Coordinates of C-alpha atoms and ligand atoms in Angstrom, one line a residue:
X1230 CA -31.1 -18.9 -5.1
X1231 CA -33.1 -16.7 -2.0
X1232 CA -33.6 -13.2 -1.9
X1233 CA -31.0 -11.4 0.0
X1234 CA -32.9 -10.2 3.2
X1235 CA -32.6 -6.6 3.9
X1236 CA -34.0 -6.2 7.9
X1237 CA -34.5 -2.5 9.5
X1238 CA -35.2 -2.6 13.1
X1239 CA -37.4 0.4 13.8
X1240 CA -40.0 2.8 12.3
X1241 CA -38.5 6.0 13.1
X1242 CA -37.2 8.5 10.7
X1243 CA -34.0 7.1 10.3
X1244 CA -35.8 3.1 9.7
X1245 CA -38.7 4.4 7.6
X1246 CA -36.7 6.9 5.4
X1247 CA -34.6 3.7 5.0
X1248 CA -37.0 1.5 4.1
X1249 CA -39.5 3.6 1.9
X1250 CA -36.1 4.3 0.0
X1251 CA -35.1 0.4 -0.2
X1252 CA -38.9 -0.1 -1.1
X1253 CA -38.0 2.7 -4.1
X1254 CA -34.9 1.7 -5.2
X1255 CA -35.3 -2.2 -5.8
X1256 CA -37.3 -4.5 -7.6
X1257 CA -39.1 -7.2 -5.1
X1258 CA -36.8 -9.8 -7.4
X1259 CA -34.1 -8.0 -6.4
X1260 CA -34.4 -8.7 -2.1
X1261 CA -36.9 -9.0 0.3
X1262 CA -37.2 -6.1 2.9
X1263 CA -38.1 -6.6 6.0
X1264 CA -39.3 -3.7 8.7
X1265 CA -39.3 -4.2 12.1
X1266 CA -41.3 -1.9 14.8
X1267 CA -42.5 -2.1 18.3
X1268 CA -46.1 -0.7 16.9
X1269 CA -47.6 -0.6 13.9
X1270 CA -47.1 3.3 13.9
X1271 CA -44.4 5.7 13.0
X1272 CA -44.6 8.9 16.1
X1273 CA -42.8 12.4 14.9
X1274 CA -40.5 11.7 18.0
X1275 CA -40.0 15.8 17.2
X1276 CA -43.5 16.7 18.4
X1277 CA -43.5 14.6 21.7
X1278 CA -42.7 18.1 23.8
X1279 CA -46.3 19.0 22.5
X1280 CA -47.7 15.6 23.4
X1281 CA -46.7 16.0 26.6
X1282 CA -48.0 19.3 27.2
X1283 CA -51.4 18.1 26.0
X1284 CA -51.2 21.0 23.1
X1285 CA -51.3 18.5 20.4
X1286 CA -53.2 15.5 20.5
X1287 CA -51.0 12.4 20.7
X1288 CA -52.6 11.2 17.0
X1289 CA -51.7 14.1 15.3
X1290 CA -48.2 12.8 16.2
X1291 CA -48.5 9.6 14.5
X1292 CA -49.9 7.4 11.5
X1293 CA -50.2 3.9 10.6
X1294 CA -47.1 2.5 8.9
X1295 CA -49.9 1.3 6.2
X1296 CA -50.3 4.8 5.4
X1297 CA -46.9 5.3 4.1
X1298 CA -45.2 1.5 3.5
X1299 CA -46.7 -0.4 0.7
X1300 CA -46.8 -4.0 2.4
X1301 CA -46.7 -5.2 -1.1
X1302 CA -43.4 -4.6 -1.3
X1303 CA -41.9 -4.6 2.7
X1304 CA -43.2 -7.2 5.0
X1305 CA -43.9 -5.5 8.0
X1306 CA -43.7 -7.3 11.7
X1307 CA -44.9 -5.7 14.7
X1308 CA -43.1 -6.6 17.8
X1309 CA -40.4 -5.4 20.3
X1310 CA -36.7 -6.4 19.2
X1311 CA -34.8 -8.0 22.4
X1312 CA -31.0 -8.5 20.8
X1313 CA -29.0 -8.8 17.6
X1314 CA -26.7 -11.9 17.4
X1315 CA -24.5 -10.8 14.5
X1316 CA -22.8 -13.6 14.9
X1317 CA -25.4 -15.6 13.6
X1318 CA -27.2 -13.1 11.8
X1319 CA -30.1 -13.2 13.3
X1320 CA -32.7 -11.0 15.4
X1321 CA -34.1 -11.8 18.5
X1322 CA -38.0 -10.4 18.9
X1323 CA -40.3 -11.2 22.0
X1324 CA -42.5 -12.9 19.9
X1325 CA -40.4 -14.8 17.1
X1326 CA -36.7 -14.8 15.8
X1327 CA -35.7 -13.4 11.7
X1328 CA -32.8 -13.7 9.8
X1329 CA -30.7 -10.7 7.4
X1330 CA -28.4 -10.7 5.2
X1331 CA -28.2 -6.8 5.6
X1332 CA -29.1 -5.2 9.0
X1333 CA -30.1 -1.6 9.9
X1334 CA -30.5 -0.5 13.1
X1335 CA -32.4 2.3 13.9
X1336 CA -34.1 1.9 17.4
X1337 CA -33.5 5.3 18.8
X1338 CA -33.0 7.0 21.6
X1339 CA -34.1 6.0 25.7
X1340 CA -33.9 8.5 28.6
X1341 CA -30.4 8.9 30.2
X1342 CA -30.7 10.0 33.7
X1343 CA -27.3 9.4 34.3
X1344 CA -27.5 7.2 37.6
X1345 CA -29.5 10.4 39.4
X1346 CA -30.9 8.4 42.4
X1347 CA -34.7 8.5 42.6
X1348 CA -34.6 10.1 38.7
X1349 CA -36.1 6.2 37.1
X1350 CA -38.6 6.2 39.8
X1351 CA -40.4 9.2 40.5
X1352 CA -39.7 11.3 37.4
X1353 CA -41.9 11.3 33.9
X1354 CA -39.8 11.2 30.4
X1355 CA -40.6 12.0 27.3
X1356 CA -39.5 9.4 24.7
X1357 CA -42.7 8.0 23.3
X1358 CA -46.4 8.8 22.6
X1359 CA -47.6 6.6 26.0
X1360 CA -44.5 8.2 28.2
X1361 CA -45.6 11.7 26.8
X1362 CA -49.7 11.5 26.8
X1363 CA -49.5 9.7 30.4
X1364 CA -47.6 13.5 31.5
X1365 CA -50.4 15.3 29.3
X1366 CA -52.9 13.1 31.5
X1367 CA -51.0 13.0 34.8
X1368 CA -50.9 17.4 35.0
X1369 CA -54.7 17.1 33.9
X1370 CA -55.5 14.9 36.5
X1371 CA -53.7 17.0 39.0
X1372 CA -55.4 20.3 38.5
X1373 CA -59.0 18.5 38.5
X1374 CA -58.1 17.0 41.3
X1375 CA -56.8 19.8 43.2
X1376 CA -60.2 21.6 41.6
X1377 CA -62.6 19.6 43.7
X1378 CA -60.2 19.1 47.2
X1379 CA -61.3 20.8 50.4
X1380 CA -58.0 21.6 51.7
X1381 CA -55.9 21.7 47.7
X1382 CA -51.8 21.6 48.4
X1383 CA -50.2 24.4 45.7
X1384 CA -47.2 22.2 45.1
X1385 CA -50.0 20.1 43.1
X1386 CA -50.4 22.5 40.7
X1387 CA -46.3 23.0 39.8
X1388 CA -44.6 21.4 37.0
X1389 CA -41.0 20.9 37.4
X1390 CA -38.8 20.1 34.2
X1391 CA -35.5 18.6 34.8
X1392 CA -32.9 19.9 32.0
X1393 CA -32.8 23.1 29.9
X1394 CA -31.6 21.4 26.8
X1395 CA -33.8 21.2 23.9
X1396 CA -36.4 19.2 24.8
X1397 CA -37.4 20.7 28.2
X1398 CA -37.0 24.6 26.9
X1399 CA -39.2 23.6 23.9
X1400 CA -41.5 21.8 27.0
X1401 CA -41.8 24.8 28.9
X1402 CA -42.5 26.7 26.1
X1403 CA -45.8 24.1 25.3
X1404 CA -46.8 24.6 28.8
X1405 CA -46.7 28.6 29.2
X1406 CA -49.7 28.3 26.3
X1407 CA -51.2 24.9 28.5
X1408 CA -51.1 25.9 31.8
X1409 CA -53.4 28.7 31.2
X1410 CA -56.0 26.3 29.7
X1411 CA -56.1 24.5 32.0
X1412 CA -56.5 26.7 35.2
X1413 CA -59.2 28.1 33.3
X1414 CA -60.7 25.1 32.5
X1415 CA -61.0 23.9 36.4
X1416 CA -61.3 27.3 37.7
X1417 CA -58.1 28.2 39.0
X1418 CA -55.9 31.5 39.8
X1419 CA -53.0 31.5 37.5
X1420 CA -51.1 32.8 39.7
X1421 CA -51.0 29.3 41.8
X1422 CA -49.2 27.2 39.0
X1423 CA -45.6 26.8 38.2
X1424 CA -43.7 26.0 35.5
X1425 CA -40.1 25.7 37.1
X1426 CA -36.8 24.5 35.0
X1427 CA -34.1 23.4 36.3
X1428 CA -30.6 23.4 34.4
X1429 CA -27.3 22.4 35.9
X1430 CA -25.2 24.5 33.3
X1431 CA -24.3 28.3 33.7
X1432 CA -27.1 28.5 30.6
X1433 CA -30.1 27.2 29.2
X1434 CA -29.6 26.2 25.1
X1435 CA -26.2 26.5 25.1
X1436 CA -26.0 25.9 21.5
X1437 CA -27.5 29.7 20.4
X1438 CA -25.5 32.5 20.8
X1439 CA -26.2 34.5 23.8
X1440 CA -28.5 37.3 23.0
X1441 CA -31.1 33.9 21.2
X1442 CA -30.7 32.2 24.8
X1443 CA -31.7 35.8 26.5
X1444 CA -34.4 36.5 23.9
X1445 CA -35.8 32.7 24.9
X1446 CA -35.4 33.3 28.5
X1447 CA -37.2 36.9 29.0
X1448 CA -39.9 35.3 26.6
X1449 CA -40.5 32.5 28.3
X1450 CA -40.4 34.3 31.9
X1451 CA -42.6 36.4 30.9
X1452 CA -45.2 34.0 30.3
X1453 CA -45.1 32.4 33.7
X1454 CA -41.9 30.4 33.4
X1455 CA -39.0 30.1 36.2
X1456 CA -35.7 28.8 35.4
X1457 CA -33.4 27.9 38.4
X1458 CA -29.7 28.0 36.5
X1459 CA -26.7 26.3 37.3
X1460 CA -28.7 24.0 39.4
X1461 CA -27.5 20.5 39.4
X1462 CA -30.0 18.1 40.3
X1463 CA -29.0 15.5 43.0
X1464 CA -32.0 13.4 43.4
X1465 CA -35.2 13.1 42.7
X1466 CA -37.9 11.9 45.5
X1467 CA -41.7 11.0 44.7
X1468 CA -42.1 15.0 46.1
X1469 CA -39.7 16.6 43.4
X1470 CA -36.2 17.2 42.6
X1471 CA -33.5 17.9 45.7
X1472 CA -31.0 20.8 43.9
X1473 CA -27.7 22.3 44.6
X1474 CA -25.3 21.7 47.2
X1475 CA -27.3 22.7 50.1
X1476 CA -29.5 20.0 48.8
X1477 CA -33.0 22.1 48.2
X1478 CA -36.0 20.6 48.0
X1479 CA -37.9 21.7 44.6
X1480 CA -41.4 20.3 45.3
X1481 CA -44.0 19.6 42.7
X1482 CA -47.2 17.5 41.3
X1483 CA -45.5 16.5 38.3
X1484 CA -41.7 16.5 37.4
X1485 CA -40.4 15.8 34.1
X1486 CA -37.1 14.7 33.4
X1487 CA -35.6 16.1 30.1
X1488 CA -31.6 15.7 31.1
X1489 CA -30.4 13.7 28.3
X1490 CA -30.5 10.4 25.9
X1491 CA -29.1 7.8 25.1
X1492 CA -29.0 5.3 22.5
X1493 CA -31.3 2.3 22.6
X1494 CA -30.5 -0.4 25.5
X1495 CA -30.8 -3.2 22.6
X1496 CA -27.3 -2.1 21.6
X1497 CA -25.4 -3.0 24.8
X1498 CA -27.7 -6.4 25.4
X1499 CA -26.6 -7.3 21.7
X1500 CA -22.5 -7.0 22.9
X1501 CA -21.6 -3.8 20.4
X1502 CA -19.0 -1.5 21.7
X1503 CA -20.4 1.6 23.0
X1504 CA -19.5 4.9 23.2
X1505 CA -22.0 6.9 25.9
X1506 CA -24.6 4.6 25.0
X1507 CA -24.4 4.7 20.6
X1508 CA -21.9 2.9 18.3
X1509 CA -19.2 4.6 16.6
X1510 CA -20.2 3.9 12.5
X1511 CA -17.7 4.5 9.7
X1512 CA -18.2 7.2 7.1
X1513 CA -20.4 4.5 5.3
X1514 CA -22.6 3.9 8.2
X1515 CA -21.4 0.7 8.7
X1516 CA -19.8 -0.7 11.7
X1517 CA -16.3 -0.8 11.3
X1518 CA -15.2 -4.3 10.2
X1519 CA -19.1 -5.2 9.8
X1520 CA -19.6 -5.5 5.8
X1521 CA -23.7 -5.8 6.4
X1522 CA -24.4 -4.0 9.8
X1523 CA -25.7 -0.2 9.6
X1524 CA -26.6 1.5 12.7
X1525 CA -28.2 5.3 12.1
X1526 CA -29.7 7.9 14.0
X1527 CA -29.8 8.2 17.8
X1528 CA -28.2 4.6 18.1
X1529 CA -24.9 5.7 16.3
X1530 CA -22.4 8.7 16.5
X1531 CA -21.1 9.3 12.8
X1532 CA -17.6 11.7 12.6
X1533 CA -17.8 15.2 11.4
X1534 CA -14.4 15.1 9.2
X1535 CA -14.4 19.2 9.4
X1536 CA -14.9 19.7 13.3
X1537 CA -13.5 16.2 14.5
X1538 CA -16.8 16.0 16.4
X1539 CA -19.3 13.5 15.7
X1540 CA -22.7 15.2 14.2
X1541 CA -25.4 16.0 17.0
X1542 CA -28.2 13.5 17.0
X1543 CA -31.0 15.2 15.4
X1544 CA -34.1 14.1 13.5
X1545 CA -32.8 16.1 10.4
X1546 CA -29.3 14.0 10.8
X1547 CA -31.8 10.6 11.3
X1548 CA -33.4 11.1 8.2
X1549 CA -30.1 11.9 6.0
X1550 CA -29.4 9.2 7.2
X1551 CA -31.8 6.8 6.3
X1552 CA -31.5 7.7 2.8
X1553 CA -27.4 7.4 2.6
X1554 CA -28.1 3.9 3.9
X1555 CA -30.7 3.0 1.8
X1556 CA -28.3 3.9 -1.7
X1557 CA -25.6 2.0 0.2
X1558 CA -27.5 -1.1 0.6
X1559 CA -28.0 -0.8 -2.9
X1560 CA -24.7 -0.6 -4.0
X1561 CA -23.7 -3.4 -2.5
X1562 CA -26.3 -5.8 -3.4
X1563 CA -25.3 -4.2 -7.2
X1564 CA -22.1 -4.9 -6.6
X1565 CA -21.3 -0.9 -6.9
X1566 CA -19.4 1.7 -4.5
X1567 CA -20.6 2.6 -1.5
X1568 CA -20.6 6.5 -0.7
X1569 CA -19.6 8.3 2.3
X1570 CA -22.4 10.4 4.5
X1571 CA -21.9 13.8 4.6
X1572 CA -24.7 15.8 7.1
X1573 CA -26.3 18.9 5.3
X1574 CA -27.2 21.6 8.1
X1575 CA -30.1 23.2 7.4
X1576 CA -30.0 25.0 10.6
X1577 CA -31.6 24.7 14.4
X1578 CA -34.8 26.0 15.5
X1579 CA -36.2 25.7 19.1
X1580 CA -40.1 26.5 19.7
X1581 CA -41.0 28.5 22.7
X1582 CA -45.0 27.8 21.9
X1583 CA -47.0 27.9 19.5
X1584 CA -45.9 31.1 17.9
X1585 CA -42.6 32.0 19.5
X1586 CA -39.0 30.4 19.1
X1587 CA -35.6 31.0 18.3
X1588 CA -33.3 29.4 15.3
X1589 CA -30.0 30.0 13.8
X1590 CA -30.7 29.1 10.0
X1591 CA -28.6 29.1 6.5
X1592 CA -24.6 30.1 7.3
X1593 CA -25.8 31.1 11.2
X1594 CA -28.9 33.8 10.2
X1595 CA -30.3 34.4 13.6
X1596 CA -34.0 34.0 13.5
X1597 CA -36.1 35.1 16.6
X1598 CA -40.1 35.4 17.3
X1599 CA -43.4 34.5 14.7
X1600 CA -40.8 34.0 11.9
X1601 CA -39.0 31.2 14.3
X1602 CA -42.2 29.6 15.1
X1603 CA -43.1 29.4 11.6
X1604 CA -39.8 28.1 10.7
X1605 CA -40.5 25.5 12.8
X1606 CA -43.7 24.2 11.3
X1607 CA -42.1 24.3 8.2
X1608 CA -38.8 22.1 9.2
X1609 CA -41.6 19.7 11.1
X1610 CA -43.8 19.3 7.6
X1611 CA -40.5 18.5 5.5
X1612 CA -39.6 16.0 7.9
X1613 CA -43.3 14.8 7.5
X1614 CA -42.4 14.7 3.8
X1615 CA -39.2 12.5 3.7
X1616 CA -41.0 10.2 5.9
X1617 CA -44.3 9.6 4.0
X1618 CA -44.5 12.0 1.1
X1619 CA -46.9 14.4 0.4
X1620 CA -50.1 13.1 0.9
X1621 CA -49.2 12.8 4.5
X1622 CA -48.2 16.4 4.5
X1623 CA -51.7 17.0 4.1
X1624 CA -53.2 14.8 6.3
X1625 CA -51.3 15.6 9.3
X1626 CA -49.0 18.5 8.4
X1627 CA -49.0 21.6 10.6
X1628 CA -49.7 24.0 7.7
X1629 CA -52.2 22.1 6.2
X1630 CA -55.0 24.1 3.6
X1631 CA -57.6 22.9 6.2
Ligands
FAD1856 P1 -36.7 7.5 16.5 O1 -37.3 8.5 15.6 O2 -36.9 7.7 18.0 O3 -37.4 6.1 16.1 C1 -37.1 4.9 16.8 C2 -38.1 3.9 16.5 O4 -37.8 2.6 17.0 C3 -39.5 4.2 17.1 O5 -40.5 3.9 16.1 C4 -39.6 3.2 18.2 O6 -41.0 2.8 18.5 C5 -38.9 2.0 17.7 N1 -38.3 1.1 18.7 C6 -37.6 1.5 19.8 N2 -37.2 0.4 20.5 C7 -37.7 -0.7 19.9 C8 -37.6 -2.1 20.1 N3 -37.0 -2.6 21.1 N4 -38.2 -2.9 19.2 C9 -38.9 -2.4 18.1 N5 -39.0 -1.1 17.9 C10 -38.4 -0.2 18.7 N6 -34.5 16.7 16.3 C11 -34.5 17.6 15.3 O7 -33.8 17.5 14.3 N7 -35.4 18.7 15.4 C12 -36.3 18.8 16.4 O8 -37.1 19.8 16.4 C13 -36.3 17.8 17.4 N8 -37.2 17.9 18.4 C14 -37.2 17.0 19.4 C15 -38.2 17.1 20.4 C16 -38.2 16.1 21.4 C17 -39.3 16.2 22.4 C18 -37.3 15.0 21.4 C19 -37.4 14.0 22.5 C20 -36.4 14.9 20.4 C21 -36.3 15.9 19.4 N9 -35.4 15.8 18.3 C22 -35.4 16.8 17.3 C23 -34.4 14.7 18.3 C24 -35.0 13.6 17.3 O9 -36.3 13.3 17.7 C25 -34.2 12.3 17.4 O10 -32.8 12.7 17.1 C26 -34.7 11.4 16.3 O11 -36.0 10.9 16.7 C27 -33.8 10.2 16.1 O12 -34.4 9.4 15.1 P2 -34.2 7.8 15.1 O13 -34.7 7.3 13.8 O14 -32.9 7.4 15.5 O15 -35.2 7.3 16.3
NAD1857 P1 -29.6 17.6 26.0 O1 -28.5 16.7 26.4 O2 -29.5 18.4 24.7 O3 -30.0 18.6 27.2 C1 -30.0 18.1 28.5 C2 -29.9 19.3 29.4 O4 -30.0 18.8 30.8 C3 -28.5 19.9 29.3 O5 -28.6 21.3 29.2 C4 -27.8 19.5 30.7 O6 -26.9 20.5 31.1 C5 -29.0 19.4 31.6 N1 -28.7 18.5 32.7 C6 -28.1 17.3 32.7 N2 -28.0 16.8 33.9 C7 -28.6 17.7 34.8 C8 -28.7 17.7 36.2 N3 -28.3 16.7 37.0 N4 -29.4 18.8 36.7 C9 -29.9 19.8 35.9 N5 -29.7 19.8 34.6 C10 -29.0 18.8 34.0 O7 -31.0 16.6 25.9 P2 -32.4 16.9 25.2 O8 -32.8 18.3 25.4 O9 -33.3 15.8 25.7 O10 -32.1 16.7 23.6 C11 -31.7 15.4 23.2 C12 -31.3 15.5 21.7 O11 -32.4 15.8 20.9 C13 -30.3 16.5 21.5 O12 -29.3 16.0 20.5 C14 -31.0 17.6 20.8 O13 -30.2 18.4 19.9 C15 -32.2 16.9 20.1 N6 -33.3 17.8 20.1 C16 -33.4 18.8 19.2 C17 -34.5 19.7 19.1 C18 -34.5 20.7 18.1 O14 -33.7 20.7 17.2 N7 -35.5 21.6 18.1 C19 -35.5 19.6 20.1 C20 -35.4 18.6 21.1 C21 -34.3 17.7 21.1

């Protein structure tokens, strides 16, 4: 008799926490596992902001799936997946088709600019190392430019971020250290750049408590930053974002847009039912009524049982993840229980730059400052860890001995 064929679409934390697990837990006689990515390298999706800001450079942000999967034991494919046919159990890639017996789908998360007319078009994202080194290049390209131009337009030199959630406060935060650089680097006044952000709500980070949103705010301001609050953008035009009622025009060289995500467009082309954009999993991460289909991280939307919420898609929720489905896979091919996922909080830390940030750790302890910032390196270098274990700690962690 075959193998049962285990098959996890996507290299992310929640697919290669899953896999290196699977790749742990059973004996190659056991089943044959099977990983699916679009390249052949795993990106800390965590760091992009930094990518983007050109304060990292985009390899520190990713390694060879070689470096951490043994393809001794997990036969790896690179190529893009185009649909699921559960029916048939089956997976459709732009290259070639493969068949499961057990599915994981772990594809992540796309830009959601929510129908914003212009937004697709004329706006950067950042949801992958090319989307967020092409922003790094596009701002350096901007300020050379306006470097060597006889009659230089200002609005070149302003950076306009769409969104004060997470990802475009911990943005701005990269760029108050960037900016600098580069206006020294191509001879320009400081004073001639912007870094403007742009948040429809009554509050950036709404998820801190007041006086950590007001500590991030005055920080950030006072390195250069402008936030324009309860602003909802309208449009976006190839000149910048058009804002508020009276329909203001925000103009810039490059805009960002950092106003939400969703879960990956493979879902609704492969007919599961959605729920804004992800698939409602059971406690077992299975979906419901589907006895070999797991869908984790920011594809699905798994209940909280205590707030009657589902969990916020995180990294840190990706990665539990990946290893509750991994045990559960192997419970069922050993013909043993499957267990429920329960999220362990270890707490929320936003960066402002390289050595500021906020976080709200163990039972709500308010961090603020260095000890945030440090904080953060250390949550990034765990992550590092359930992903690829210690040696890749060294090689590309953010504390490393040298
Ligand atoms: P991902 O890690 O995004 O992995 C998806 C994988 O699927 C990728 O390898 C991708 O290449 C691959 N893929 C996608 N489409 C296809 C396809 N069609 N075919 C083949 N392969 C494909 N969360 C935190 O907990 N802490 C943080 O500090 C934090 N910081 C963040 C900073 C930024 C800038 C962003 C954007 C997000 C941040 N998040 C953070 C959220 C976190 O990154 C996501 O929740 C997490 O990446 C979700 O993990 P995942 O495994 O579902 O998907
Ligand atoms: P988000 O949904 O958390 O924030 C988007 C922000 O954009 C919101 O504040 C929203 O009010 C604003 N917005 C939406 N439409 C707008 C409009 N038309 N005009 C102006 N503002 C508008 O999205 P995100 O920041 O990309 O984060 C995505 C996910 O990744 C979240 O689940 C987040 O928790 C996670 N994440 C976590 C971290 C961290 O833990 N440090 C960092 C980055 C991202």
């Amino acid at each position: 008799m075959s193998k049962p064929k285990i098959v996890v679409l996507g290299a992310g934390y929640a697919g290669l926490v899953t896999t290196r697990r699977l790749s742990q837990k059973l004996s190659p006689e056991e089943a044959e596992i099977v990983l699916i990515n679009k390249h052949n390298y795993h990106y800390e999706s965590t760091w992009l902001h930094e990518v983007a800001a050109g304060t990292i450079n985009p390899n520190q942000a990713r390694f060879m799936l070689t470096d951490v999967v043994n393809p001794k034991k997990v036969r790896l494919i690179y190529d893009s997946v185009l649909e699921v046919k559960k029916d048939e159990q089956r997976v459709v890639l732009e290259n070639s088709e493969v068949s499961y017996d057990y599915l994981v789908i772990a594809l992540g998360f796309v830009s959601n600019t929510f129908g914003i007319p212009g937004m697709e078009e004329n706006a950067f994202a950042i949801t992958d190392i090319e989307s967020s080194r092409l922003i790094a290049e596009h701002m350096e390209y901007k300020f050379a430019k306006y470097s060597t131009e006889e009659n230089p337009n200002d609005d070149d030199l302003t950076i306009l971020v769409g969104g004060g959630g997470f990802t475009g406060i911990e943005f701005v935060g990269e760029l108050a250290e960037k900016i600098p650089q580069l206006c020294n680097k191509y001879d320009i006044d400081r004073s001639k750049a912007r870094i403007i952000n742009v948040e429809a709500a009554p509050s950036i980070l709404p998820v801190f408590d007041d006086d950590l949103v007001s500590y991030a705010k005055k920080s950030l301001e006072d390195r250069g930053v402008e936030f324009r609050i309860g602003a909802p953008i309208k449009e976006c035009t190839p000149e910048g974002f058009i804002v508020g009622d009276d329909k203001e025009l925000i103009k810039a060289g490059t805009v960002v847009w950092t106003g939400g995500v969703t879960g990956n467009p493979v879902l609704a082309k492969s007919g599961f039912e959605l729920v804004k954009g992800k698939v409602n999993v059971d406690a077992d991460l299975r979906v419901p009524g589907e006895e070999n289909l797991f869908i984790l991280g920011d594809c699905s939307w798994v209940m909280d049982k205590e707030s009657g919420r589902p969990y916020p898609p995180t990294g840190q929720l990706a990665t539990q993840e990946g290893v509750v489905a991994a045990d559960n896979i192997t419970a069922l091919l050993r013909n043993q229980p499957v267990q429920d996922f329960v999220f362990s909080n270890k707490g929320t830390v936003a960066s402002l730059g390289i050595t500021d940030g906020i976080g709200s750790i163990l039972d709500g302890n308010k961090i603020r400052g260095k000890s945030a910032a440090a904080m953060k390196k250390v949550v990034d270098d765990r992550t590092l860890f359930m992903v690829g274990g210690p040696k890749l700690v060294l090689k590309k962690g953010k504390f490393r001995p040298f």
